[in-house]
PDB file of C-alpha atoms and ligand atoms in Angstrom:
ATOM      1  CA  MET A  20     -35.336-129.489  -9.937  1.00  0.00           C
ATOM      2  CA  ARG A  21     -32.438-127.526 -11.404  1.00  0.00           C
ATOM      3  CA  ILE A  22     -32.778-125.668 -14.731  1.00  0.00           C
ATOM      4  CA  VAL A  23     -30.125-123.826 -16.756  1.00  0.00           C
ATOM      5  CA  LEU A  24     -31.090-121.160 -19.210  1.00  0.00           C
ATOM      6  CA  LEU A  25     -28.740-120.204 -21.972  1.00  0.00           C
ATOM      7  CA  GLY A  26     -29.325-117.618 -24.572  1.00  0.00           C
ATOM      8  CA  ASP A  27     -28.371-116.114 -27.768  1.00  0.00           C
ATOM      9  CA  ILE A  28     -25.054-117.651 -28.657  1.00  0.00           C
ATOM     10  CA  HIS A  29     -25.036-116.424 -32.296  1.00  0.00           C
ATOM     11  CA  HIS A  30     -22.337-118.729 -33.423  1.00  0.00           C
ATOM     12  CA  TYR A  31     -20.870-117.746 -36.810  1.00  0.00           C
ATOM     13  CA  ARG A  32     -18.434-118.332 -39.482  1.00  0.00           C
ATOM     14  CA  LEU A  33     -16.624-115.482 -41.190  1.00  0.00           C
ATOM     15  CA  MET A  34     -15.690-117.251 -44.255  1.00  0.00           C
ATOM     16  CA  VAL A  35     -18.891-118.593 -46.132  1.00  0.00           C
ATOM     17  CA  PRO A  36     -18.865-119.809 -49.762  1.00  0.00           C
ATOM     18  CA  PRO A  37     -20.132-117.157 -51.964  1.00  0.00           C
ATOM     19  CA  TRP A  38     -23.047-119.257 -53.422  1.00  0.00           C
ATOM     20  CA  GLN A  39     -24.486-119.536 -49.895  1.00  0.00           C
ATOM     21  CA  LEU A  40     -24.685-115.822 -49.740  1.00  0.00           C
ATOM     22  CA  LEU A  41     -28.069-115.158 -51.453  1.00  0.00           C
ATOM     23  CA  GLY A  42     -30.865-112.681 -50.319  1.00  0.00           C
ATOM     24  CA  LYS A  43     -31.082-111.882 -46.526  1.00  0.00           C
ATOM     25  CA  ARG A  44     -28.011-114.031 -45.685  1.00  0.00           C
ATOM     26  CA  LEU A  45     -25.838-111.571 -47.760  1.00  0.00           C
ATOM     27  CA  LEU A  46     -27.063-108.734 -45.567  1.00  0.00           C
ATOM     28  CA  GLY A  47     -26.463-110.853 -42.357  1.00  0.00           C
ATOM     29  CA  GLN A  48     -23.020-111.733 -43.319  1.00  0.00           C
ATOM     30  CA  ALA A  49     -22.247-108.049 -44.117  1.00  0.00           C
ATOM     31  CA  ASN A  50     -23.389-107.011 -40.786  1.00  0.00           C
ATOM     32  CA  LEU A  51     -21.334-109.648 -39.161  1.00  0.00           C
ATOM     33  CA  TRP A  52     -18.243-108.406 -40.817  1.00  0.00           C
ATOM     34  CA  LEU A  53     -18.842-104.740 -40.218  1.00  0.00           C
ATOM     35  CA  ASN A  54     -20.492-104.944 -36.650  1.00  0.00           C
ATOM     36  CA  ARG A  55     -21.353-108.219 -34.987  1.00  0.00           C
ATOM     37  CA  ARG A  56     -17.915-109.813 -34.972  1.00  0.00           C
ATOM     38  CA  HIS A  57     -16.495-106.869 -33.078  1.00  0.00           C
ATOM     39  CA  SER A  58     -18.776-107.638 -30.057  1.00  0.00           C
ATOM     40  CA  PHE A  59     -19.253-111.301 -30.319  1.00  0.00           C
ATOM     41  CA  ASP A  60     -16.416-113.487 -29.064  1.00  0.00           C
ATOM     42  CA  PRO A  61     -16.933-117.244 -29.832  1.00  0.00           C
ATOM     43  CA  SER A  62     -14.181-118.250 -27.510  1.00  0.00           C
ATOM     44  CA  LEU A  63     -16.343-117.221 -24.593  1.00  0.00           C
ATOM     45  CA  LEU A  64     -18.710-120.287 -25.051  1.00  0.00           C
ATOM     46  CA  ASN A  65     -16.341-123.047 -23.782  1.00  0.00           C
ATOM     47  CA  PRO A  66     -16.035-121.582 -20.360  1.00  0.00           C
ATOM     48  CA  VAL A  67     -19.694-121.215 -20.134  1.00  0.00           C
ATOM     49  CA  ILE A  68     -20.308-124.805 -21.220  1.00  0.00           C
ATOM     50  CA  ASP A  69     -17.589-126.064 -18.570  1.00  0.00           C
ATOM     51  CA  ARG A  70     -19.373-123.956 -15.880  1.00  0.00           C
ATOM     52  CA  ILE A  71     -22.930-125.295 -16.841  1.00  0.00           C
ATOM     53  CA  ALA A  72     -21.491-128.944 -16.427  1.00  0.00           C
ATOM     54  CA  ASP A  73     -20.282-128.073 -13.111  1.00  0.00           C
ATOM     55  CA  VAL A  74     -23.685-126.826 -12.085  1.00  0.00           C
ATOM     56  CA  ALA A  75     -25.053-130.265 -13.015  1.00  0.00           C
ATOM     57  CA  PRO A  76     -28.536-129.117 -13.936  1.00  0.00           C
ATOM     58  CA  ASP A  77     -31.523-131.680 -14.560  1.00  0.00           C
ATOM     59  CA  LEU A  78     -32.571-129.805 -17.553  1.00  0.00           C
ATOM     60  CA  ILE A  79     -30.881-127.278 -19.920  1.00  0.00           C
ATOM     61  CA  LEU A  80     -33.083-124.837 -21.949  1.00  0.00           C
ATOM     62  CA  LEU A  81     -31.838-122.869 -24.884  1.00  0.00           C
ATOM     63  CA  SER A  82     -33.905-119.949 -25.918  1.00  0.00           C
ATOM     64  CA  GLY A  83     -32.753-119.740 -29.514  1.00  0.00           C
ATOM     65  CA  ASP A  84     -30.415-117.749 -31.809  1.00  0.00           C
ATOM     66  CA  LEU A  85     -27.760-120.337 -31.466  1.00  0.00           C
ATOM     67  CA  THR A  86     -26.638-119.350 -34.990  1.00  0.00           C
ATOM     68  CA  THR A  87     -26.271-116.066 -36.951  1.00  0.00           C
ATOM     69  CA  THR A  88     -27.536-116.827 -40.500  1.00  0.00           C
ATOM     70  CA  ALA A  89     -28.871-120.502 -40.045  1.00  0.00           C
ATOM     71  CA  LEU A  90     -26.005-122.106 -42.226  1.00  0.00           C
ATOM     72  CA  ARG A  91     -25.649-125.842 -42.059  1.00  0.00           C
ATOM     73  CA  THR A  92     -22.047-125.360 -41.030  1.00  0.00           C
ATOM     74  CA  GLU A  93     -23.059-122.942 -38.194  1.00  0.00           C
ATOM     75  CA  PHE A  94     -25.384-125.585 -36.782  1.00  0.00           C
ATOM     76  CA  ALA A  95     -22.928-128.345 -37.101  1.00  0.00           C
ATOM     77  CA  ASP A  96     -20.236-126.337 -35.131  1.00  0.00           C
ATOM     78  CA  ILE A  97     -22.533-125.427 -32.361  1.00  0.00           C
ATOM     79  CA  ALA A  98     -23.983-129.006 -32.186  1.00  0.00           C
ATOM     80  CA  GLU A  99     -20.544-130.277 -31.781  1.00  0.00           C
ATOM     81  CA  GLN A 100     -19.642-127.485 -29.231  1.00  0.00           C
ATOM     82  CA  LEU A 101     -22.719-128.339 -27.201  1.00  0.00           C
ATOM     83  CA  ALA A 102     -22.388-131.898 -27.117  1.00  0.00           C
ATOM     84  CA  PRO A 103     -20.521-132.212 -23.935  1.00  0.00           C
ATOM     85  CA  LEU A 104     -23.838-130.799 -22.412  1.00  0.00           C
ATOM     86  CA  THR A 105     -26.429-132.331 -24.712  1.00  0.00           C
ATOM     87  CA  ASP A 106     -24.900-135.779 -24.408  1.00  0.00           C
ATOM     88  CA  ARG A 107     -25.177-135.747 -20.573  1.00  0.00           C
ATOM     89  CA  PHE A 108     -28.165-133.431 -19.687  1.00  0.00           C
ATOM     90  CA  GLN A 109     -31.631-133.263 -20.959  1.00  0.00           C
ATOM     91  CA  THR A 110     -31.766-130.421 -23.292  1.00  0.00           C
ATOM     92  CA  VAL A 111     -34.664-128.507 -24.915  1.00  0.00           C
ATOM     93  CA  ILE A 112     -34.043-125.882 -27.653  1.00  0.00           C
ATOM     94  CA  VAL A 113     -36.535-123.344 -29.174  1.00  0.00           C
ATOM     95  CA  PRO A 114     -35.487-121.629 -32.428  1.00  0.00           C
ATOM     96  CA  GLY A 115     -34.720-118.032 -32.637  1.00  0.00           C
ATOM     97  CA  ASN A 116     -35.093-115.716 -35.524  1.00  0.00           C
ATOM     98  CA  HIS A 117     -31.460-116.241 -36.624  1.00  0.00           C
ATOM     99  CA  ASP A 118     -32.102-119.965 -36.655  1.00  0.00           C
ATOM    100  CA  ARG A 119     -34.958-119.539 -39.028  1.00  0.00           C
ATOM    101  CA  TYR A 120     -32.932-116.883 -41.039  1.00  0.00           C
ATOM    102  CA  THR A 121     -33.877-118.143 -44.549  1.00  0.00           C
ATOM    103  CA  PHE A 122     -37.046-119.698 -45.837  1.00  0.00           C
ATOM    104  CA  SER A 123     -34.978-122.718 -47.108  1.00  0.00           C
ATOM    105  CA  ALA A 124     -33.419-123.334 -43.517  1.00  0.00           C
ATOM    106  CA  THR A 125     -37.066-123.349 -42.228  1.00  0.00           C
ATOM    107  CA  ARG A 126     -38.659-125.401 -44.922  1.00  0.00           C
ATOM    108  CA  SER A 127     -35.976-128.146 -44.626  1.00  0.00           C
ATOM    109  CA  ARG A 128     -36.065-128.133 -40.642  1.00  0.00           C
ATOM    110  CA  LEU A 129     -32.377-127.671 -40.704  1.00  0.00           C
ATOM    111  CA  MET A 130     -32.179-126.828 -36.990  1.00  0.00           C
ATOM    112  CA  GLU A 131     -34.165-129.943 -36.138  1.00  0.00           C
ATOM    113  CA  GLN A 132     -31.931-132.028 -38.482  1.00  0.00           C
ATOM    114  CA  MET A 133     -28.677-130.838 -36.891  1.00  0.00           C
ATOM    115  CA  LEU A 134     -29.736-131.022 -33.207  1.00  0.00           C
ATOM    116  CA  PRO A 135     -31.846-134.122 -33.302  1.00  0.00           C
ATOM    117  CA  GLY A 136     -33.797-134.950 -30.164  1.00  0.00           C
ATOM    118  CA  HIS A 137     -33.257-131.368 -28.745  1.00  0.00           C
ATOM    119  CA  VAL A 138     -35.545-129.338 -30.848  1.00  0.00           C
ATOM    120  CA  PRO A 139     -39.220-130.573 -30.532  1.00  0.00           C
ATOM    121  CA  THR A 140     -40.779-131.548 -33.715  1.00  0.00           C
ATOM    122  CA  GLU A 141     -44.262-130.776 -32.385  1.00  0.00           C
ATOM    123  CA  TRP A 142     -45.357-127.271 -31.171  1.00  0.00           C
ATOM    124  CA  PRO A 143     -46.196-126.239 -28.667  1.00  0.00           C
ATOM    125  CA  HIS A 144     -44.079-128.761 -26.788  1.00  0.00           C
ATOM    126  CA  HIS A 145     -45.511-129.557 -23.338  1.00  0.00           C
ATOM    127  CA  ARG A 146     -43.984-131.961 -20.742  1.00  0.00           C
ATOM    128  CA  GLN A 147     -44.376-132.372 -17.069  1.00  0.00           C
ATOM    129  CA  LEU A 148     -41.174-131.719 -15.076  1.00  0.00           C
ATOM    130  CA  THR A 149     -42.131-132.551 -11.511  1.00  0.00           C
ATOM    131  CA  ASP A 150     -45.401-133.118  -9.611  1.00  0.00           C
ATOM    132  CA  ARG A 151     -46.234-129.418  -9.938  1.00  0.00           C
ATOM    133  CA  TRP A 152     -44.004-128.018 -12.576  1.00  0.00           C
ATOM    134  CA  HIS A 153     -44.601-128.146 -16.353  1.00  0.00           C
ATOM    135  CA  LEU A 154     -42.656-126.912 -19.440  1.00  0.00           C
ATOM    136  CA  LEU A 155     -44.283-125.294 -22.401  1.00  0.00           C
ATOM    137  CA  ALA A 156     -41.852-124.721 -25.317  1.00  0.00           C
ATOM    138  CA  ILE A 157     -43.050-122.409 -28.091  1.00  0.00           C
ATOM    139  CA  ASN A 158     -41.806-121.992 -31.712  1.00  0.00           C
ATOM    140  CA  SER A 159     -41.958-118.269 -32.203  1.00  0.00           C
ATOM    141  CA  ALA A 160     -39.469-117.663 -35.089  1.00  0.00           C
ATOM    142  CA  VAL A 161     -40.286-117.482 -38.621  1.00  0.00           C
ATOM    143  CA  PRO A 162     -38.310-116.331 -41.733  1.00  0.00           C
ATOM    144  CA  ARG A 163     -38.904-112.850 -42.828  1.00  0.00           C
ATOM    145  CA  ILE A 164     -37.493-110.926 -45.804  1.00  0.00           C
ATOM    146  CA  ALA A 165     -37.240-107.410 -44.290  1.00  0.00           C
ATOM    147  CA  ASN A 166     -37.696-107.686 -40.595  1.00  0.00           C
ATOM    148  CA  SER A 167     -37.409-109.824 -37.568  1.00  0.00           C
ATOM    149  CA  ARG A 168     -40.778-110.216 -36.351  1.00  0.00           C
ATOM    150  CA  GLY A 169     -41.843-113.344 -34.542  1.00  0.00           C
ATOM    151  CA  ARG A 170     -44.994-115.197 -34.857  1.00  0.00           C
ATOM    152  CA  ILE A 171     -46.727-118.135 -32.937  1.00  0.00           C
ATOM    153  CA  GLY A 172     -49.681-118.577 -35.165  1.00  0.00           C
ATOM    154  CA  ARG A 173     -53.365-119.579 -34.330  1.00  0.00           C
ATOM    155  CA  GLU A 174     -52.816-123.369 -34.208  1.00  0.00           C
ATOM    156  CA  GLN A 175     -50.024-123.084 -31.527  1.00  0.00           C
ATOM    157  CA  LEU A 176     -51.962-120.347 -29.569  1.00  0.00           C
ATOM    158  CA  THR A 177     -54.799-123.051 -29.446  1.00  0.00           C
ATOM    159  CA  GLY A 178     -52.366-125.636 -28.052  1.00  0.00           C
ATOM    160  CA  ILE A 179     -50.994-123.238 -25.463  1.00  0.00           C
ATOM    161  CA  ARG A 180     -54.622-122.392 -24.321  1.00  0.00           C
ATOM    162  CA  ARG A 181     -55.364-126.107 -24.042  1.00  0.00           C
ATOM    163  CA  VAL A 182     -52.345-126.666 -21.886  1.00  0.00           C
ATOM    164  CA  CYS A 183     -53.132-123.703 -19.573  1.00  0.00           C
ATOM    165  CA  SER A 184     -56.664-124.737 -19.289  1.00  0.00           C
ATOM    166  CA  ARG A 185     -55.586-128.011 -17.697  1.00  0.00           C
ATOM    167  CA  LEU A 186     -53.545-126.341 -14.912  1.00  0.00           C
ATOM    168  CA  THR A 187     -54.670-125.106 -11.522  1.00  0.00           C
ATOM    169  CA  ASP A 188     -53.386-122.654  -9.132  1.00  0.00           C
ATOM    170  CA  GLN A 189     -51.390-125.325  -7.482  1.00  0.00           C
ATOM    171  CA  ASP A 190     -49.312-125.765 -10.640  1.00  0.00           C
ATOM    172  CA  ALA A 191     -46.440-123.756 -12.085  1.00  0.00           C
ATOM    173  CA  LEU A 192     -45.459-123.537 -15.826  1.00  0.00           C
ATOM    174  CA  VAL A 193     -42.177-122.692 -17.358  1.00  0.00           C
ATOM    175  CA  VAL A 194     -42.688-121.028 -20.709  1.00  0.00           C
ATOM    176  CA  LEU A 195     -39.754-121.216 -23.135  1.00  0.00           C
ATOM    177  CA  CYS A 196     -40.026-118.814 -26.154  1.00  0.00           C
ATOM    178  CA  HIS A 197     -37.432-116.919 -28.020  1.00  0.00           C
ATOM    179  CA  TYR A 198     -39.433-113.512 -27.990  1.00  0.00           C
ATOM    180  CA  PRO A 199     -40.158-111.682 -24.897  1.00  0.00           C
ATOM    181  CA  VAL A 200     -43.789-110.647 -24.422  1.00  0.00           C
ATOM    182  CA  LYS A 201     -43.051-107.676 -22.077  1.00  0.00           C
ATOM    183  CA  ALA A 202     -40.064-105.719 -21.151  1.00  0.00           C
ATOM    184  CA  PRO A 203     -39.146-104.307 -17.790  1.00  0.00           C
ATOM    185  CA  PRO A 204     -40.234-101.017 -16.550  1.00  0.00           C
ATOM    186  CA  ARG A 205     -37.782 -98.288 -17.657  1.00  0.00           C
ATOM    187  CA  SER A 206     -36.335-100.265 -20.455  1.00  0.00           C
ATOM    188  CA  LEU A 207     -36.619 -99.320 -24.144  1.00  0.00           C
ATOM    189  CA  PRO A 208     -39.813-100.563 -25.663  1.00  0.00           C
ATOM    190  CA  LEU A 209     -39.875-103.546 -27.965  1.00  0.00           C
ATOM    191  CA  THR A 210     -39.899-102.216 -31.509  1.00  0.00           C
ATOM    192  CA  TRP A 211     -42.543-103.246 -34.043  1.00  0.00           C
ATOM    193  CA  ASP A 212     -40.009-104.998 -36.468  1.00  0.00           C
ATOM    194  CA  HIS A 213     -38.358-107.030 -33.732  1.00  0.00           C
ATOM    195  CA  LYS A 214     -41.228-108.076 -31.518  1.00  0.00           C
ATOM    196  CA  LEU A 215     -43.603-110.973 -31.461  1.00  0.00           C
ATOM    197  CA  ALA A 216     -46.537-110.224 -33.801  1.00  0.00           C
ATOM    198  CA  ASP A 217     -49.000-112.007 -31.662  1.00  0.00           C
ATOM    199  CA  SER A 218     -47.404-111.229 -28.115  1.00  0.00           C
ATOM    200  CA  ARG A 219     -50.770-109.588 -27.018  1.00  0.00           C
ATOM    201  CA  GLN A 220     -52.694-112.831 -27.803  1.00  0.00           C
ATOM    202  CA  LEU A 221     -49.988-114.868 -25.879  1.00  0.00           C
ATOM    203  CA  ARG A 222     -50.034-112.566 -22.937  1.00  0.00           C
ATOM    204  CA  HIS A 223     -53.700-112.620 -22.908  1.00  0.00           C
ATOM    205  CA  ILE A 224     -53.721-116.565 -22.573  1.00  0.00           C
ATOM    206  CA  LEU A 225     -50.964-116.601 -20.208  1.00  0.00           C
ATOM    207  CA  THR A 226     -52.318-113.995 -17.715  1.00  0.00           C
ATOM    208  CA  ARG A 227     -55.478-116.033 -17.491  1.00  0.00           C
ATOM    209  CA  CYS A 228     -53.688-119.138 -16.688  1.00  0.00           C
ATOM    210  CA  PRO A 229     -54.131-119.985 -12.922  1.00  0.00           C
ATOM    211  CA  ALA A 230     -50.730-121.488 -12.582  1.00  0.00           C
ATOM    212  CA  ARG A 231     -47.602-119.629 -11.482  1.00  0.00           C
ATOM    213  CA  LEU A 232     -45.660-118.477 -14.618  1.00  0.00           C
ATOM    214  CA  LEU A 233     -41.926-118.505 -15.210  1.00  0.00           C
ATOM    215  CA  TYR A 234     -41.480-117.090 -18.592  1.00  0.00           C
ATOM    216  CA  LEU A 235     -37.860-117.605 -20.215  1.00  0.00           C
ATOM    217  CA  HIS A 236     -36.804-115.911 -23.287  1.00  0.00           C
ATOM    218  CA  GLY A 237     -33.969-114.517 -25.226  1.00  0.00           C
ATOM    219  CA  HIS A 238     -33.709-112.139 -28.222  1.00  0.00           C
ATOM    220  CA  ILE A 239     -32.806-109.005 -26.289  1.00  0.00           C
ATOM    221  CA  HIS A 240     -29.211-109.350 -25.537  1.00  0.00           C
ATOM    222  CA  LYS A 241     -29.302-108.140 -22.004  1.00  0.00           C
ATOM    223  CA  PRO A 242     -29.781-110.472 -19.016  1.00  0.00           C
ATOM    224  CA  TRP A 243     -32.687-109.577 -16.661  1.00  0.00           C
ATOM    225  CA  CYS A 244     -35.011-111.002 -14.175  1.00  0.00           C
ATOM    226  CA  TRP A 245     -38.014-109.226 -13.030  1.00  0.00           C
ATOM    227  CA  GLN A 246     -41.612-109.549 -11.840  1.00  0.00           C
ATOM    228  CA  PRO A 247     -44.415-107.232 -12.699  1.00  0.00           C
ATOM    229  CA  LYS A 248     -45.923-105.627  -9.603  1.00  0.00           C
ATOM    230  CA  GLY A 249     -49.454-104.794  -8.969  1.00  0.00           C
ATOM    231  CA  SER A 250     -50.796-106.021 -12.281  1.00  0.00           C
ATOM    232  CA  ASN A 251     -52.698-109.034 -13.598  1.00  0.00           C
ATOM    233  CA  GLN A 252     -49.084-110.487 -14.194  1.00  0.00           C
ATOM    234  CA  SER A 253     -48.067-110.584 -10.632  1.00  0.00           C
ATOM    235  CA  HIS A 254     -47.899-114.310 -10.902  1.00  0.00           C
ATOM    236  CA  PHE A 255     -45.191-114.058 -13.654  1.00  0.00           C
ATOM    237  CA  THR A 256     -41.437-114.166 -13.241  1.00  0.00           C
ATOM    238  CA  TYR A 257     -39.680-112.915 -16.460  1.00  0.00           C
ATOM    239  CA  ILE A 258     -35.963-113.975 -16.956  1.00  0.00           C
ATOM    240  CA  ASN A 259     -34.142-112.896 -20.158  1.00  0.00           C
ATOM    241  CA  ALA A 260     -31.115-115.179 -20.876  1.00  0.00           C
ATOM    242  CA  GLY A 261     -28.747-112.643 -22.299  1.00  0.00           C
ATOM    243  CA  SER A 262     -25.972-113.604 -24.763  1.00  0.00           C
ATOM    244  CA  PRO A 263     -22.946-115.455 -23.397  1.00  0.00           C
ATOM    245  CA  CYS A 264     -20.569-114.440 -26.169  1.00  0.00           C
ATOM    246  CA  GLN A 265     -21.607-110.692 -26.506  1.00  0.00           C
ATOM    247  CA  THR A 266     -19.048-108.431 -24.834  1.00  0.00           C
ATOM    248  CA  SER A 267     -19.638-104.888 -23.537  1.00  0.00           C
ATOM    249  CA  LYS A 268     -18.208-102.457 -21.058  1.00  0.00           C
ATOM    250  CA  LYS A 269     -20.577-104.066 -18.294  1.00  0.00           C
ATOM    251  CA  HIS A 270     -19.903-107.703 -19.475  1.00  0.00           C
ATOM    252  CA  PRO A 271     -16.357-107.943 -20.915  1.00  0.00           C
ATOM    253  CA  LEU A 272     -16.470-111.617 -20.856  1.00  0.00           C
ATOM    254  CA  GLY A 273     -20.105-112.075 -21.976  1.00  0.00           C
ATOM    255  CA  GLN A 274     -23.370-112.304 -20.268  1.00  0.00           C
ATOM    256  CA  GLY A 275     -23.265-115.722 -18.777  1.00  0.00           C
ATOM    257  CA  PHE A 276     -26.226-117.867 -18.127  1.00  0.00           C
ATOM    258  CA  TRP A 277     -28.844-118.535 -15.524  1.00  0.00           C
ATOM    259  CA  GLN A 278     -29.273-121.209 -12.901  1.00  0.00           C
ATOM    260  CA  ILE A 279     -33.026-121.625 -11.740  1.00  0.00           C
ATOM    261  CA  ASP A 280     -33.849-124.093  -8.829  1.00  0.00           C
ATOM    262  CA  LEU A 281     -37.568-124.951  -8.905  1.00  0.00           C
ATOM    263  CA  PRO A 282     -39.267-125.506  -5.585  1.00  0.00           C
ATOM    264  CA  PRO A 283     -41.395-128.593  -4.900  1.00  0.00           C
ATOM    265  CA  GLN A 284     -44.385-126.502  -4.557  1.00  0.00           C
ATOM    266  CA  ALA A 285     -45.562-124.110  -7.286  1.00  0.00           C
ATOM    267  CA  TYR A 286     -45.490-120.858  -5.035  1.00  0.00           C
ATOM    268  CA  ASP A 287     -42.419-121.555  -2.893  1.00  0.00           C
ATOM    269  CA  THR A 288     -39.249-119.638  -3.368  1.00  0.00           C
ATOM    270  CA  LEU A 289     -37.717-119.794  -6.670  1.00  0.00           C
ATOM    271  CA  ALA A 290     -33.816-119.768  -6.428  1.00  0.00           C
ATOM    272  CA  VAL A 291     -32.394-117.743  -9.368  1.00  0.00           C
ATOM    273  CA  THR A 292     -28.665-117.410  -9.828  1.00  0.00           C
ATOM    274  CA  HIS A 293     -27.047-115.524 -12.571  1.00  0.00           C
ATOM    275  CA  HIS A 294     -23.511-116.788 -13.431  1.00  0.00           C
ATOM    276  CA  VAL A 295     -21.384-114.177 -15.139  1.00  0.00           C
ATOM    277  CA  PRO A 296     -17.644-114.477 -15.904  1.00  0.00           C
ATOM    278  CA  SER A 297     -15.480-111.673 -14.452  1.00  0.00           C
ATOM    279  CA  GLY A 298     -12.173-110.374 -15.776  1.00  0.00           C
ATOM    280  CA  ASN A 299     -11.184-108.132 -18.625  1.00  0.00           C
ATOM    281  CA  ARG A 300     -11.036-109.225 -22.320  1.00  0.00           C
ATOM    282  CA  HIS A 301      -7.368-110.147 -22.084  1.00  0.00           C
ATOM    283  CA  THR A 302      -8.172-112.948 -19.285  1.00  0.00           C
ATOM    284  CA  LYS A 303      -7.687-116.318 -20.831  1.00  0.00           C
ATOM    285  CA  PRO A 304     -10.836-118.510 -20.657  1.00  0.00           C
ATOM    286  CA  ALA A 305      -9.102-120.891 -18.333  1.00  0.00           C
ATOM    287  CA  ASP A 306      -8.679-118.109 -16.004  1.00  0.00           C
ATOM    288  CA  HIS A 307     -12.123-116.724 -15.913  1.00  0.00           C
ATOM    289  CA  GLN A 308     -13.543-116.049 -12.507  1.00  0.00           C
ATOM    290  CA  TRP A 309     -17.242-116.537 -12.051  1.00  0.00           C
ATOM    291  CA  ILE A 310     -19.494-114.063 -10.067  1.00  0.00           C
ATOM    292  CA  THR A 311     -22.857-115.536  -9.089  1.00  0.00           C
ATOM    293  CA  ARG A 312     -25.673-113.287  -8.153  1.00  0.00           C
ATOM    294  CA  SER A 313     -28.552-114.777  -6.406  1.00  0.00           C
ATOM    295  CA  LEU A 314     -31.925-113.005  -6.457  1.00  0.00           C
ATOM    296  CA  PRO A 315     -33.066-113.996  -2.975  1.00  0.00           C
ATOM    297  CA  ARG A 316     -36.850-114.233  -3.287  1.00  0.00           C
ATOM    298  CA  THR A 317     -38.227-114.192  -6.863  1.00  0.00           C
ATOM    299  CA  ASN A 318     -41.760-114.890  -5.521  1.00  0.00           C
ATOM    300  CA  VAL A 319     -41.780-111.167  -4.552  1.00  0.00           C
ATOM    301  CA  SER A 320     -40.333-108.202  -6.567  1.00  0.00           C
ATOM    302  CA  THR A 321     -36.831-108.669  -7.628  1.00  0.00           C
ATOM    303  CA  THR A 322     -33.649-106.544  -7.929  1.00  0.00           C
ATOM    304  CA  GLY A 323     -32.788-107.587 -11.373  1.00  0.00           C
ATOM    305  CA  ILE A 324     -34.576-104.894 -13.324  1.00  0.00           C
ATOM    306  CA  VAL A 325     -32.480-103.180 -16.170  1.00  0.00           C
ATOM    307  CA  ARG A 326     -32.643 -99.485 -16.715  1.00  0.00           C
ATOM    308  CA  ASP A 327     -32.222 -99.673 -20.541  1.00  0.00           C
ATOM    309  CA  ALA A 328     -32.373-102.566 -23.000  1.00  0.00           C
ATOM    310  CA  ALA A 329     -29.956-103.280 -25.712  1.00  0.00           C
ATOM    311  CA  PRO A 330     -31.115-103.540 -29.292  1.00  0.00           C
ATOM    312  CA  PRO A 331     -32.642-106.863 -30.106  1.00  0.00           C
ATOM    313  CA  GLY A 332     -30.667-109.378 -32.083  1.00  0.00           C
TER     314      GLY A 332
HETATM  315 FE1  FE2 B 416     -33.564-112.985 -31.769  1.00  0.00          FE
HETATM  316 FE1  FE2 B 417     -30.269-112.836 -30.703  1.00  0.00          FE
END
């Protein structure tokens, strides 16, 4: 089974009616004008969408932060842009903190309304993917006035524990959650105001899960794939989606997406490929060349470890 993981798109509109700029959204829009728009290039998304269609996945997983300030117009734009994928391929989307930017967007379930059928309405969302592989999608984003901490909550943790208790060491579980629960060695630690408040509880449940774990997340805008060595998490593989529209010296055309081919048996080799566009920032989208970096054996230690983590988004 082939999965594509696509991360923090952070779609935005620069011009927003003033009456929508209340509270935290005003700060978010100011940050967009002053900082974010200089490193996020929305035109990089369409080539990614075309490339994903070529990869022809069985399932697309979006790890959240599709929008910047959870505006109805941002959701409408992104739903339309993703339609060539969501109309054709099974898609599951979890919210990121930017999709739950305001209390009213969360209360009115705006994301669920605007992307119907793709954002689960019950959490955690569990489905069986193959004989051995399961998916567990977690809702970890909550609106906050002054920080970006995520929270899963007791009820969801109970549901996650229940799913894990039914799995055996012959099974494998793909966990999709916006927030990481652990960062790679040598990376910057996850800061208090940007991390998942109950990450310790989630990690505790998952480390006791007998199944192989593939933990897919976003939030830190830097793609990585790594596996803890010599710990009680040696059955984990962590993949951080990265941000397809965020540019930097290392990724002048954005950070691409991941293709993950699940093996039939839980502990067989996982084939992980990172698709990244190459060229410079003047390269036209139609002329993007793609570099694919395959991580040869992700059931052992991988080479995808990053040395420093970018600030969370
Ligand atoms: Fe985020
Ligand atoms: Fe983000």
